[in-house]
């Protein structure tokens, strides 16, 4: 997760996160932040997002209360 966030190569032998695992990690971080105080997420140029980025946004959107 850290390598993906920091745009660094994976350490030798470190497995890559699958798209669903990456989205789950972002959701866990979002839940933790939202439990402490209100959070506002600003997205810019979402139309340039790759498939993993769009999956993360969709997973975060599903966390929002109806």
CSV table of N, CA and C in Angstrom, one decimal:
chain,number,residue,atom,x,y,z
A,1,UNK,N,0.8,-1.2,0.0
A,1,UNK,CA,0.0,0.0,0.0
A,1,UNK,C,0.9,1.2,0.0
A,2,UNK,N,1.9,1.3,0.9
A,2,UNK,CA,2.8,2.4,0.9
A,2,UNK,C,3.5,2.7,-0.4
A,3,UNK,N,3.9,1.6,-1.1
A,3,UNK,CA,4.6,1.8,-2.3
A,3,UNK,C,3.7,2.4,-3.4
A,4,UNK,N,2.4,2.0,-3.4
A,4,UNK,CA,1.5,2.5,-4.3
A,4,UNK,C,1.2,4.0,-4.1
A,5,UNK,N,1.0,4.4,-2.8
A,5,UNK,CA,0.8,5.7,-2.4
A,5,UNK,C,2.0,6.6,-2.8
A,6,UNK,N,3.2,6.1,-2.5
A,6,UNK,CA,4.4,6.9,-2.7
A,6,UNK,C,4.9,6.8,-4.1
A,7,UNK,N,4.3,6.0,-5.0
A,7,UNK,CA,4.7,5.8,-6.4
A,7,UNK,C,6.1,5.3,-6.4
A,8,UNK,N,6.4,4.3,-5.5
A,8,UNK,CA,7.7,3.7,-5.4
A,8,UNK,C,7.6,2.3,-5.9
A,9,UNK,N,8.7,1.7,-6.3
A,9,UNK,CA,8.7,0.3,-6.7
A,9,UNK,C,8.5,-0.6,-5.5
A,10,UNK,N,7.9,-1.8,-5.7
A,10,UNK,CA,7.7,-2.7,-4.6
A,10,UNK,C,9.1,-3.2,-4.2
A,11,UNK,N,9.2,-3.6,-2.9
A,11,UNK,CA,10.4,-4.2,-2.4
A,11,UNK,C,10.5,-5.6,-2.9
A,12,UNK,N,11.7,-6.1,-3.1
A,12,UNK,CA,11.8,-7.5,-3.6
A,12,UNK,C,11.0,-8.5,-2.8
A,13,UNK,N,10.2,-9.3,-3.4
A,13,UNK,CA,9.4,-10.3,-2.8
A,13,UNK,C,8.1,-9.8,-2.2
A,14,UNK,N,7.9,-8.5,-2.3
A,14,UNK,CA,6.6,-7.9,-1.8
A,14,UNK,C,5.5,-8.1,-2.9
A,15,UNK,N,4.4,-8.7,-2.5
A,15,UNK,CA,3.3,-8.9,-3.5
A,15,UNK,C,2.6,-7.6,-3.8
A,16,UNK,N,2.2,-7.4,-5.0
A,16,UNK,CA,1.4,-6.2,-5.4
A,16,UNK,C,0.0,-6.4,-4.9
A,17,UNK,N,-0.6,-5.3,-4.5
A,17,UNK,CA,-2.0,-5.3,-4.1
A,17,UNK,C,-2.9,-5.5,-5.3
A,18,UNK,N,-3.9,-6.3,-5.1
A,18,UNK,CA,-4.9,-6.4,-6.2
A,18,UNK,C,-5.8,-5.2,-6.1
A,19,UNK,N,-6.6,-4.9,-7.1
A,19,UNK,CA,-7.4,-3.7,-7.2
A,19,UNK,C,-8.4,-3.7,-6.0
A,20,UNK,N,-9.0,-4.8,-5.7
A,20,UNK,CA,-10.0,-4.8,-4.6
A,20,UNK,C,-9.3,-4.7,-3.2
A,21,UNK,N,-8.1,-5.1,-3.1
A,21,UNK,CA,-7.3,-4.9,-1.9
A,21,UNK,C,-6.9,-3.5,-1.7
A,22,UNK,N,-6.6,-2.9,-2.8
A,22,UNK,CA,-6.2,-1.4,-2.8
A,22,UNK,C,-7.4,-0.6,-2.4
A,23,UNK,N,-8.5,-0.9,-3.0
A,23,UNK,CA,-9.8,-0.1,-2.6
A,23,UNK,C,-10.1,-0.4,-1.2
A,24,UNK,N,-10.0,-1.6,-0.7
A,24,UNK,CA,-10.3,-1.9,0.7
A,24,UNK,C,-9.3,-1.1,1.6
A,25,UNK,N,-8.1,-1.0,1.3
A,25,UNK,CA,-7.1,-0.2,2.1
A,25,UNK,C,-7.5,1.2,2.1
A,26,UNK,N,-7.9,1.8,1.0
A,26,UNK,CA,-8.3,3.2,1.0
A,26,UNK,C,-9.6,3.4,1.9
A,27,UNK,N,-10.5,2.4,1.8
A,27,UNK,CA,-11.8,2.5,2.6
A,27,UNK,C,-11.5,2.4,4.1
A,28,UNK,N,-10.5,1.6,4.4
A,28,UNK,CA,-10.2,1.5,5.8
A,28,UNK,C,-9.6,2.8,6.4
A,29,UNK,N,-8.7,3.4,5.6
A,29,UNK,CA,-8.2,4.7,5.9
A,29,UNK,C,-9.3,5.7,6.0
A,30,UNK,N,-10.2,5.7,5.1
A,30,UNK,CA,-11.3,6.7,5.1
A,30,UNK,C,-12.2,6.5,6.3
A,31,UNK,N,-12.5,5.3,6.6
A,31,UNK,CA,-13.3,5.0,7.8
A,31,UNK,C,-12.6,5.6,9.1
A,32,UNK,N,-11.3,5.3,9.2
A,32,UNK,CA,-10.6,5.8,10.4
A,32,UNK,C,-10.6,7.3,10.5
A,33,UNK,N,-10.4,8.0,9.3
A,33,UNK,CA,-10.4,9.4,9.3
A,33,UNK,C,-11.7,10.0,9.6
A,34,UNK,N,-12.8,9.4,9.1
A,34,UNK,CA,-14.1,9.9,9.2
A,34,UNK,C,-14.6,9.6,10.7
A,35,UNK,N,-14.1,8.7,11.3
A,35,UNK,CA,-14.5,8.4,12.7
A,35,UNK,C,-14.0,9.5,13.7
A,36,UNK,N,-13.0,10.2,13.2
A,36,UNK,CA,-12.4,11.3,14.1
A,36,UNK,C,-13.0,12.6,13.8
A,37,UNK,N,-13.3,12.9,12.6
A,37,UNK,CA,-13.9,14.2,12.2
A,37,UNK,C,-14.4,14.2,10.8
A,38,UNK,N,-15.2,15.1,10.4
A,38,UNK,CA,-15.7,15.1,9.1
A,38,UNK,C,-14.6,15.2,8.0
A,39,UNK,N,-14.8,14.6,6.9
A,39,UNK,CA,-13.8,14.6,5.9
A,39,UNK,C,-14.4,15.0,4.6
A,40,UNK,N,-13.7,15.8,3.8
A,40,UNK,CA,-14.1,16.2,2.5
A,40,UNK,C,-13.1,15.7,1.5
A,41,UNK,N,-13.5,15.0,0.5
A,41,UNK,CA,-12.6,14.5,-0.5
A,41,UNK,C,-12.9,15.3,-1.8
A,42,UNK,N,-11.8,15.8,-2.3
A,42,UNK,CA,-11.9,16.6,-3.6
A,42,UNK,C,-11.2,15.8,-4.7
A,43,UNK,N,-11.9,15.6,-5.7
A,43,UNK,CA,-11.4,14.9,-6.9
A,43,UNK,C,-11.2,15.8,-8.1
A,44,UNK,N,-10.1,15.8,-8.7
A,44,UNK,CA,-9.9,16.6,-9.8
A,44,UNK,C,-9.4,15.8,-11.0
A,45,UNK,N,-9.9,16.0,-12.1
A,45,UNK,CA,-9.5,15.3,-13.3
A,45,UNK,C,-9.7,13.8,-13.2
A,46,UNK,N,-10.9,13.4,-12.7
A,46,UNK,CA,-11.2,12.0,-12.5
A,46,UNK,C,-11.3,11.3,-13.8
A,47,UNK,N,-11.6,12.0,-14.9
A,47,UNK,CA,-11.7,11.4,-16.2
A,47,UNK,C,-10.3,10.9,-16.7
A,48,UNK,N,-9.2,11.3,-16.0
A,48,UNK,CA,-7.9,10.7,-16.3
A,48,UNK,C,-7.5,9.5,-15.5
A,49,UNK,N,-8.4,9.1,-14.5
A,49,UNK,CA,-8.0,8.1,-13.6
A,49,UNK,C,-8.0,6.7,-14.3
A,50,UNK,N,-7.1,5.9,-13.9
A,50,UNK,CA,-7.0,4.5,-14.4
A,50,UNK,C,-8.0,3.7,-13.7
A,51,UNK,N,-8.1,2.4,-14.1
A,51,UNK,CA,-9.1,1.5,-13.6
A,51,UNK,C,-9.0,1.3,-12.1
A,52,UNK,N,-7.8,1.3,-11.5
A,52,UNK,CA,-7.6,1.1,-10.1
A,52,UNK,C,-8.2,2.4,-9.4
A,53,UNK,N,-7.9,3.6,-9.9
A,53,UNK,CA,-8.3,4.8,-9.3
A,53,UNK,C,-9.8,4.9,-9.4
A,54,UNK,N,-10.5,4.5,-10.4
A,54,UNK,CA,-11.9,4.5,-10.5
A,54,UNK,C,-12.5,3.5,-9.6
A,55,UNK,N,-11.9,2.4,-9.4
A,55,UNK,CA,-12.4,1.4,-8.4
A,55,UNK,C,-12.3,1.9,-7.0
A,56,UNK,N,-11.3,2.7,-6.7
A,56,UNK,CA,-11.2,3.3,-5.3
A,56,UNK,C,-12.2,4.3,-5.1
A,57,UNK,N,-12.5,5.2,-6.1
A,57,UNK,CA,-13.5,6.2,-6.0
A,57,UNK,C,-14.9,5.5,-5.8
A,58,UNK,N,-15.2,4.5,-6.5
A,58,UNK,CA,-16.4,3.8,-6.4
A,58,UNK,C,-16.6,3.2,-5.0
A,59,UNK,N,-15.5,2.6,-4.5
A,59,UNK,CA,-15.6,2.0,-3.2
A,59,UNK,C,-15.8,3.0,-2.1
A,60,UNK,N,-15.2,4.2,-2.3
A,60,UNK,CA,-15.3,5.2,-1.3
A,60,UNK,C,-16.8,5.8,-1.4
A,61,UNK,N,-17.3,5.9,-2.6
A,61,UNK,CA,-18.7,6.4,-2.7
A,61,UNK,C,-19.7,5.5,-2.1
A,62,UNK,N,-19.4,4.2,-2.1
A,62,UNK,CA,-20.3,3.3,-1.5
A,62,UNK,C,-20.3,3.3,0.0
A,63,UNK,N,-19.2,3.9,0.6
A,63,UNK,CA,-19.2,4.1,2.0
A,63,UNK,C,-20.1,5.2,2.5
A,64,UNK,N,-20.4,6.2,1.6
A,64,UNK,CA,-21.1,7.4,2.1
A,64,UNK,C,-22.5,7.0,2.5
A,65,UNK,N,-23.0,7.6,3.5
A,65,UNK,CA,-24.4,7.3,4.0
A,65,UNK,C,-25.4,7.8,2.9
A,66,UNK,N,-26.5,7.1,2.8
A,66,UNK,CA,-27.5,7.4,1.8
A,66,UNK,C,-28.3,8.6,2.3
